[in-house]
Amino acid sequence: MNSMLKKLFLTFTIPALVLTGCSSTRGDSQAADIEPAEADVITERPDDGRTVVGISMPDRILERWNRDGAYLKNQFQKAGCEVILSYANNLIDTQTDDLKAMIEDGADLLVVTAVDGAAISNVLEEAHRQGVRVIAYDRLIMGTDAVDYYVSFDNYKVGVLQAEYVIASLGLKASETPMNIEFVTGDPVDNNARFFYQGAMDTLSPYLESGKLNVPSTQREFYETSTAQWSTDIAQQRLQIILNSYYPEGMRLDAVLCANDSTALGATRALEADYLGLNKVVVTGQDADIANIYNILNGSQSMTVYKHLKQESIVTVSLGKDILAGNTPEYDLIEKSGWDFACSFNTTDYNNGNKVVPSYLLRPIAVSADNIEKELFETGYYNRNSSGLIFASKN
Ligand code: BGC
């Protein structure tokens, strides 16, 4: 919020939100003599006796957002909140309209995974003016003060894990023979995509610089390797063009570093269609989507980075409840929640251009054929029926 608006809203009072979970109603507001420096410049939502959480997810195409939406909805409802859940079909305008409708419908808290991290600041600033709090879920929201917290995984680490897998499986440390790699990175309007890319590039750069690893297409910068909307089809088309242009018979491709599972699906399809070599190409991914788990089991994808989505929603719901109770959670949220999984509180790394957004970050895990049983099946994250069909656990 700019300083003009700040001045304007200093005349408003700070809401006294007295909530346990989402089940109690808002307490009476108190006129407060707040010094400018301390004011949170939040106006008061009318007390309608409801606690409403708006959850805005980017699309239904990816398995994960369906699951994230369901987990978040379920847990907020269990905490006594009313929930409005919407999917934006990857369209900025739809997401903006969804968010406006949530504000109009009395949302007290918005949990938002932005389609385009830089395109929703206006509607969120309006939300903030009306006293609605905002959590950026999984993807950071850029260029605005109107985001209170960020919950995600260590996104840089995701890229590191993908690159480390490539290094280990190609035996790059010991190898004398130069190897070939291509890159399929994420959507440039998703702030996470750069973190994934940077983590991978920083880890691979000694091998790229020394010539142990080559990129025959020469495409290694973020933009030229990016994939609009994380689309499987776009990833497939781009890799097919690369294969047809730079990989004639006899030219070997050793690895395709794909930023996530939807792009990995495109890459495996392109390899099946147009790669002439007989070697098994290392293909990375992220999300542990079920379609990709089958591919890891049948060998057409090498690894994925598994992010325990339920944990991400547990952190978000605890954070949301704490914010709605009028608190300003920091590291103490982790201490008092007593989660049985690792989570860190970060106040340095996620600068959205306007401010460093306080972040809760979970730990991603590399999963390949070697540890898939232990990490995904023995933990109960996925189950298999007697015909071998994989399905996600309800809990
Ligand atoms: C998420 C990934 C997901 C990608 C595509 C990213 O922001 O962190 O888990 O694969 O978006 O939806």
PDB file of N, CA and C and ligand atoms in Angstrom, residues 59 62 64-65 138-139 155 190 192 196 230 260 262 286-287 307, ligand 1:
ATOM      1  N   ASP A  59      -5.521 -23.680 -11.547  1.00  0.00           N
ATOM      2  CA  ASP A  59      -6.177 -24.481 -12.588  1.00  0.00           C
ATOM      3  C   ASP A  59      -6.502 -25.869 -12.072  1.00  0.00           C
ATOM      4  N   LEU A  62      -3.673 -29.463 -13.545  1.00  0.00           N
ATOM      5  CA  LEU A  62      -2.653 -30.188 -12.797  1.00  0.00           C
ATOM      6  C   LEU A  62      -3.278 -30.913 -11.626  1.00  0.00           C
ATOM      7  N   ARG A  64      -2.028 -31.619  -8.875  1.00  0.00           N
ATOM      8  CA  ARG A  64      -1.752 -31.119  -7.542  1.00  0.00           C
ATOM      9  C   ARG A  64      -2.742 -30.061  -7.080  1.00  0.00           C
ATOM     10  N   TRP A  65      -3.152 -29.131  -7.936  1.00  0.00           N
ATOM     11  CA  TRP A  65      -4.019 -28.044  -7.454  1.00  0.00           C
ATOM     12  C   TRP A  65      -5.389 -28.574  -7.053  1.00  0.00           C
ATOM     13  N   ASP A 138       2.013 -21.435  -2.118  1.00  0.00           N
ATOM     14  CA  ASP A 138       2.955 -22.097  -3.030  1.00  0.00           C
ATOM     15  C   ASP A 138       3.706 -21.141  -3.956  1.00  0.00           C
ATOM     16  N   ARG A 139       2.995 -20.176  -4.575  1.00  0.00           N
ATOM     17  CA  ARG A 139       3.654 -19.217  -5.463  1.00  0.00           C
ATOM     18  C   ARG A 139       3.624 -17.841  -4.824  1.00  0.00           C
ATOM     19  N   ASN A 155      11.872 -23.757  -2.792  1.00  0.00           N
ATOM     20  CA  ASN A 155      11.809 -23.878  -4.249  1.00  0.00           C
ATOM     21  C   ASN A 155      13.194 -23.982  -4.892  1.00  0.00           C
ATOM     22  N   ASP A 190       5.351 -17.477 -13.252  1.00  0.00           N
ATOM     23  CA  ASP A 190       5.319 -18.113 -11.927  1.00  0.00           C
ATOM     24  C   ASP A 190       6.688 -17.899 -11.287  1.00  0.00           C
ATOM     25  N   ASN A 192       8.060 -19.139  -8.831  1.00  0.00           N
ATOM     26  CA  ASN A 192       8.766 -20.368  -8.447  1.00  0.00           C
ATOM     27  C   ASN A 192       9.684 -20.866  -9.551  1.00  0.00           C
ATOM     28  N   PHE A 196      13.404 -22.685  -9.222  1.00  0.00           N
ATOM     29  CA  PHE A 196      13.731 -24.055  -9.641  1.00  0.00           C
ATOM     30  C   PHE A 196      14.927 -24.010 -10.600  1.00  0.00           C
ATOM     31  N   TRP A 230       3.100 -24.040 -17.921  1.00  0.00           N
ATOM     32  CA  TRP A 230       3.589 -25.371 -17.526  1.00  0.00           C
ATOM     33  C   TRP A 230       2.955 -26.457 -18.399  1.00  0.00           C
ATOM     34  N   ASN A 260       9.024 -29.718 -13.816  1.00  0.00           N
ATOM     35  CA  ASN A 260       7.958 -30.359 -13.037  1.00  0.00           C
ATOM     36  C   ASN A 260       7.384 -31.539 -13.822  1.00  0.00           C
ATOM     37  N   SER A 262       4.319 -31.978 -15.193  1.00  0.00           N
ATOM     38  CA  SER A 262       3.535 -31.771 -16.422  1.00  0.00           C
ATOM     39  C   SER A 262       4.481 -31.575 -17.603  1.00  0.00           C
ATOM     40  N   GLN A 286       8.776 -32.970 -10.966  1.00  0.00           N
ATOM     41  CA  GLN A 286       8.428 -32.415  -9.645  1.00  0.00           C
ATOM     42  C   GLN A 286       6.937 -32.547  -9.445  1.00  0.00           C
ATOM     43  N   ASP A 287       6.528 -32.978  -8.309  1.00  0.00           N
ATOM     44  CA  ASP A 287       5.131 -33.029  -7.838  1.00  0.00           C
ATOM     45  C   ASP A 287       4.671 -34.435  -7.480  1.00  0.00           C
ATOM     46  N   LYS A 307       6.533 -33.269  -3.030  1.00  0.00           N
ATOM     47  CA  LYS A 307       6.229 -32.223  -2.062  1.00  0.00           C
ATOM     48  C   LYS A 307       4.931 -32.653  -1.372  1.00  0.00           C
TER      49      LYS A 307
HETATM   50  C1  BGC B   1       4.426 -25.388  -8.266  1.00  0.00           C
HETATM   51  C2  BGC B   1       4.699 -26.739  -8.837  1.00  0.00           C
HETATM   52  C3  BGC B   1       3.790 -26.979 -10.030  1.00  0.00           C
HETATM   53  C4  BGC B   1       3.835 -25.815 -11.002  1.00  0.00           C
HETATM   54  C5  BGC B   1       2.824 -25.951 -12.119  1.00  0.00           C
HETATM   55  C6  BGC B   1       4.540 -24.335  -9.345  1.00  0.00           C
HETATM   56  O1  BGC B   1       4.316 -23.076  -8.841  1.00  0.00           O
HETATM   57  O2  BGC B   1       5.334 -25.131  -7.199  1.00  0.00           O
HETATM   58  O3  BGC B   1       4.477 -27.714  -7.848  1.00  0.00           O
HETATM   59  O4  BGC B   1       4.198 -28.122 -10.712  1.00  0.00           O
HETATM   60  O5  BGC B   1       3.575 -24.613 -10.338  1.00  0.00           O
HETATM   61  O6  BGC B   1       1.525 -25.795 -11.694  1.00  0.00           O
END
